[in-house]
């Protein structure tokens, strides 16, 4: 049975298959944890697959991630849809600069986005109202 909380872009992704309940790991059944890059791909795939509920006007969000060189993702939302472009280096309505680990922690529910901003773990440049709306969509789904 899976038990760890996982990214829910407003309930979009269920628990990942690589998590097992405590006590279920044995030498024969231990599951390797994915790399940081695999987790990021999973997070952004959730946006792509499930869209952006409530997005009416077009907004672009550039995630500049530290921790692994060259990681940047442009999330574009419009009319309930979402698209992702990896390696984007241009302008966006909102630029969020944070570590890859902190984004993963937010997706897992281990870090609150608003607390991360207050503690300067996330730097935001651009449309603050749009940034707040986005941070409100990245929350864990309870197990």
PDB file of C-alpha atoms in Angstrom:
ATOM      1  CA  UNK A   1       0.000   0.000   0.000  1.00  0.00           C
ATOM      2  CA  UNK A   2       1.301   3.462  -0.847  1.00  0.00           C
ATOM      3  CA  UNK A   3       1.305   5.972   1.938  1.00  0.00           C
ATOM      4  CA  UNK A   4       3.468   9.076   1.336  1.00  0.00           C
ATOM      5  CA  UNK A   5       1.835  12.333   0.351  1.00  0.00           C
ATOM      6  CA  UNK A   6       2.647  13.486  -3.151  1.00  0.00           C
ATOM      7  CA  UNK A   7       2.240  16.411  -5.501  1.00  0.00           C
ATOM      8  CA  UNK A   8      -1.268  17.416  -6.176  1.00  0.00           C
ATOM      9  CA  UNK A   9      -1.760  20.282  -8.517  1.00  0.00           C
ATOM     10  CA  UNK A  10      -5.127  20.713  -6.812  1.00  0.00           C
ATOM     11  CA  UNK A  11      -5.502  16.933  -6.529  1.00  0.00           C
ATOM     12  CA  UNK A  12      -3.999  16.050  -9.885  1.00  0.00           C
ATOM     13  CA  UNK A  13      -1.374  13.444  -9.078  1.00  0.00           C
ATOM     14  CA  UNK A  14      -1.883  10.518  -6.810  1.00  0.00           C
ATOM     15  CA  UNK A  15       0.815   8.954  -4.709  1.00  0.00           C
ATOM     16  CA  UNK A  16       3.912   7.927  -6.669  1.00  0.00           C
ATOM     17  CA  UNK A  17       4.456   4.247  -7.267  1.00  0.00           C
ATOM     18  CA  UNK A  18       7.983   4.304  -5.871  1.00  0.00           C
ATOM     19  CA  UNK A  19       6.850   5.017  -2.296  1.00  0.00           C
ATOM     20  CA  UNK A  20       6.052   2.107  -0.015  1.00  0.00           C
ATOM     21  CA  UNK A  21       4.493   2.098   3.408  1.00  0.00           C
ATOM     22  CA  UNK A  22       6.934   2.086   6.329  1.00  0.00           C
ATOM     23  CA  UNK A  23       7.979  -1.419   7.255  1.00  0.00           C
ATOM     24  CA  UNK A  24       7.288  -2.789   3.782  1.00  0.00           C
ATOM     25  CA  UNK A  25      10.889  -2.441   2.584  1.00  0.00           C
ATOM     26  CA  UNK A  26      12.835  -5.669   2.550  1.00  0.00           C
ATOM     27  CA  UNK A  27      16.012  -6.472   0.650  1.00  0.00           C
ATOM     28  CA  UNK A  28      13.862  -8.182  -1.979  1.00  0.00           C
ATOM     29  CA  UNK A  29      11.255  -5.390  -2.311  1.00  0.00           C
ATOM     30  CA  UNK A  30      13.213  -2.181  -1.657  1.00  0.00           C
ATOM     31  CA  UNK A  31      12.435   0.364  -4.356  1.00  0.00           C
ATOM     32  CA  UNK A  32      15.042   2.867  -5.505  1.00  0.00           C
ATOM     33  CA  UNK A  33      14.041   6.506  -5.141  1.00  0.00           C
ATOM     34  CA  UNK A  34      13.984   8.538  -8.349  1.00  0.00           C
ATOM     35  CA  UNK A  35      16.594  11.171  -9.094  1.00  0.00           C
ATOM     36  CA  UNK A  36      15.887  14.866  -8.600  1.00  0.00           C
ATOM     37  CA  UNK A  37      15.500  15.204 -12.355  1.00  0.00           C
ATOM     38  CA  UNK A  38      12.956  12.367 -12.511  1.00  0.00           C
ATOM     39  CA  UNK A  39      10.926  13.976  -9.717  1.00  0.00           C
ATOM     40  CA  UNK A  40      10.946  17.345 -11.490  1.00  0.00           C
ATOM     41  CA  UNK A  41       9.806  15.705 -14.706  1.00  0.00           C
ATOM     42  CA  UNK A  42       6.965  14.079 -12.761  1.00  0.00           C
ATOM     43  CA  UNK A  43       5.905  17.401 -11.215  1.00  0.00           C
ATOM     44  CA  UNK A  44       5.830  19.288 -14.498  1.00  0.00           C
ATOM     45  CA  UNK A  45       4.184  16.359 -16.275  1.00  0.00           C
ATOM     46  CA  UNK A  46       1.313  16.759 -13.799  1.00  0.00           C
ATOM     47  CA  UNK A  47       0.777  20.325 -14.965  1.00  0.00           C
ATOM     48  CA  UNK A  48       0.897  19.239 -18.606  1.00  0.00           C
ATOM     49  CA  UNK A  49      -1.496  16.312 -18.163  1.00  0.00           C
ATOM     50  CA  UNK A  50      -4.041  17.905 -15.889  1.00  0.00           C
ATOM     51  CA  UNK A  51      -4.059  21.466 -17.162  1.00  0.00           C
ATOM     52  CA  UNK A  52      -4.565  24.556 -15.053  1.00  0.00           C
ATOM     53  CA  UNK A  53      -8.029  24.633 -13.594  1.00  0.00           C
ATOM     54  CA  UNK A  54      -9.214  28.171 -13.089  1.00  0.00           C
ATOM     55  CA  UNK A  55      -6.660  29.698 -15.479  1.00  0.00           C
ATOM     56  CA  UNK A  56      -8.644  32.081 -17.653  1.00  0.00           C
ATOM     57  CA  UNK A  57      -6.037  34.449 -19.031  1.00  0.00           C
ATOM     58  CA  UNK A  58      -2.627  33.507 -20.364  1.00  0.00           C
ATOM     59  CA  UNK A  59       0.166  33.605 -17.776  1.00  0.00           C
ATOM     60  CA  UNK A  60       3.747  32.392 -18.007  1.00  0.00           C
ATOM     61  CA  UNK A  61       5.795  31.170 -15.052  1.00  0.00           C
ATOM     62  CA  UNK A  62       9.536  30.634 -15.364  1.00  0.00           C
ATOM     63  CA  UNK A  63      11.021  28.249 -12.800  1.00  0.00           C
ATOM     64  CA  UNK A  64      14.775  28.857 -12.454  1.00  0.00           C
ATOM     65  CA  UNK A  65      15.960  25.901 -10.397  1.00  0.00           C
ATOM     66  CA  UNK A  66      19.292  25.638  -8.647  1.00  0.00           C
ATOM     67  CA  UNK A  67      20.904  22.417  -7.524  1.00  0.00           C
ATOM     68  CA  UNK A  68      21.273  20.914 -10.976  1.00  0.00           C
ATOM     69  CA  UNK A  69      22.865  22.992 -13.744  1.00  0.00           C
ATOM     70  CA  UNK A  70      20.676  24.358 -16.486  1.00  0.00           C
ATOM     71  CA  UNK A  71      17.288  23.511 -15.042  1.00  0.00           C
ATOM     72  CA  UNK A  72      14.615  25.935 -16.111  1.00  0.00           C
ATOM     73  CA  UNK A  73      10.998  25.291 -16.995  1.00  0.00           C
ATOM     74  CA  UNK A  74       8.440  27.641 -18.510  1.00  0.00           C
ATOM     75  CA  UNK A  75       4.886  26.854 -17.427  1.00  0.00           C
ATOM     76  CA  UNK A  76       2.247  28.535 -19.587  1.00  0.00           C
ATOM     77  CA  UNK A  77      -1.369  28.509 -18.429  1.00  0.00           C
ATOM     78  CA  UNK A  78      -4.355  29.665 -20.451  1.00  0.00           C
ATOM     79  CA  UNK A  79      -8.030  28.751 -20.620  1.00  0.00           C
ATOM     80  CA  UNK A  80      -7.639  25.806 -18.236  1.00  0.00           C
ATOM     81  CA  UNK A  81      -4.697  24.342 -20.163  1.00  0.00           C
ATOM     82  CA  UNK A  82      -1.018  24.129 -19.234  1.00  0.00           C
ATOM     83  CA  UNK A  83       2.098  23.595 -21.292  1.00  0.00           C
ATOM     84  CA  UNK A  84       5.730  23.147 -20.275  1.00  0.00           C
ATOM     85  CA  UNK A  85       8.912  24.132 -22.073  1.00  0.00           C
ATOM     86  CA  UNK A  86      12.217  22.893 -20.667  1.00  0.00           C
ATOM     87  CA  UNK A  87      15.396  24.955 -20.913  1.00  0.00           C
ATOM     88  CA  UNK A  88      13.548  28.240 -21.524  1.00  0.00           C
ATOM     89  CA  UNK A  89      15.711  31.353 -21.073  1.00  0.00           C
ATOM     90  CA  UNK A  90      13.372  34.221 -22.055  1.00  0.00           C
ATOM     91  CA  UNK A  91      10.915  36.499 -20.280  1.00  0.00           C
ATOM     92  CA  UNK A  92       7.858  35.431 -18.277  1.00  0.00           C
ATOM     93  CA  UNK A  93       5.040  37.045 -16.313  1.00  0.00           C
ATOM     94  CA  UNK A  94       6.482  35.501 -13.147  1.00  0.00           C
ATOM     95  CA  UNK A  95       9.983  34.208 -12.481  1.00  0.00           C
ATOM     96  CA  UNK A  96      10.392  31.888  -9.504  1.00  0.00           C
ATOM     97  CA  UNK A  97      13.954  31.158  -8.417  1.00  0.00           C
ATOM     98  CA  UNK A  98      14.378  28.310  -5.965  1.00  0.00           C
ATOM     99  CA  UNK A  99      16.251  25.075  -5.436  1.00  0.00           C
ATOM    100  CA  UNK A 100      15.034  21.913  -7.117  1.00  0.00           C
ATOM    101  CA  UNK A 101      14.885  20.301  -3.664  1.00  0.00           C
ATOM    102  CA  UNK A 102      12.584  23.043  -2.342  1.00  0.00           C
ATOM    103  CA  UNK A 103      10.199  22.637  -5.286  1.00  0.00           C
ATOM    104  CA  UNK A 104      10.069  18.908  -4.642  1.00  0.00           C
ATOM    105  CA  UNK A 105       9.506  19.540  -0.926  1.00  0.00           C
ATOM    106  CA  UNK A 106       6.575  21.845  -1.788  1.00  0.00           C
ATOM    107  CA  UNK A 107       5.112  19.207  -4.085  1.00  0.00           C
ATOM    108  CA  UNK A 108       5.439  16.579  -1.343  1.00  0.00           C
ATOM    109  CA  UNK A 109       3.831  18.843   1.260  1.00  0.00           C
ATOM    110  CA  UNK A 110       7.004  19.178   3.303  1.00  0.00           C
ATOM    111  CA  UNK A 111       7.383  22.907   2.547  1.00  0.00           C
ATOM    112  CA  UNK A 112       4.611  25.502   2.379  1.00  0.00           C
ATOM    113  CA  UNK A 113       5.049  27.850  -0.598  1.00  0.00           C
ATOM    114  CA  UNK A 114       4.126  30.972   1.335  1.00  0.00           C
ATOM    115  CA  UNK A 115       6.531  30.093   4.142  1.00  0.00           C
ATOM    116  CA  UNK A 116       9.242  29.454   1.545  1.00  0.00           C
ATOM    117  CA  UNK A 117       8.701  32.948   0.148  1.00  0.00           C
ATOM    118  CA  UNK A 118       8.738  34.487   3.640  1.00  0.00           C
ATOM    119  CA  UNK A 119      11.984  32.685   4.516  1.00  0.00           C
ATOM    120  CA  UNK A 120      13.489  33.727   1.150  1.00  0.00           C
ATOM    121  CA  UNK A 121      13.819  30.166  -0.137  1.00  0.00           C
ATOM    122  CA  UNK A 122      11.889  31.359  -3.188  1.00  0.00           C
ATOM    123  CA  UNK A 123      12.614  34.609  -4.997  1.00  0.00           C
ATOM    124  CA  UNK A 124       9.701  35.935  -7.042  1.00  0.00           C
ATOM    125  CA  UNK A 125       9.960  38.532  -9.760  1.00  0.00           C
ATOM    126  CA  UNK A 126       6.994  39.811 -11.753  1.00  0.00           C
ATOM    127  CA  UNK A 127       3.257  39.500 -11.224  1.00  0.00           C
ATOM    128  CA  UNK A 128       2.943  38.690  -7.509  1.00  0.00           C
ATOM    129  CA  UNK A 129      -0.783  38.032  -7.705  1.00  0.00           C
ATOM    130  CA  UNK A 130      -0.239  35.407 -10.420  1.00  0.00           C
ATOM    131  CA  UNK A 131       2.614  33.893  -8.373  1.00  0.00           C
ATOM    132  CA  UNK A 132       0.377  33.592  -5.315  1.00  0.00           C
ATOM    133  CA  UNK A 133      -2.318  31.884  -7.372  1.00  0.00           C
ATOM    134  CA  UNK A 134       0.245  29.384  -8.706  1.00  0.00           C
ATOM    135  CA  UNK A 135       1.711  28.639  -5.276  1.00  0.00           C
ATOM    136  CA  UNK A 136      -1.818  27.900  -4.085  1.00  0.00           C
ATOM    137  CA  UNK A 137      -2.157  25.131  -6.671  1.00  0.00           C
ATOM    138  CA  UNK A 138       0.974  23.263  -5.621  1.00  0.00           C
ATOM    139  CA  UNK A 139      -0.126  21.389  -2.525  1.00  0.00           C
ATOM    140  CA  UNK A 140       0.054  17.815  -1.312  1.00  0.00           C
ATOM    141  CA  UNK A 141      -2.747  15.345  -1.605  1.00  0.00           C
ATOM    142  CA  UNK A 142      -3.344  13.670   1.743  1.00  0.00           C
ATOM    143  CA  UNK A 143      -2.681   9.956   1.872  1.00  0.00           C
TER     144      UNK A 143
END
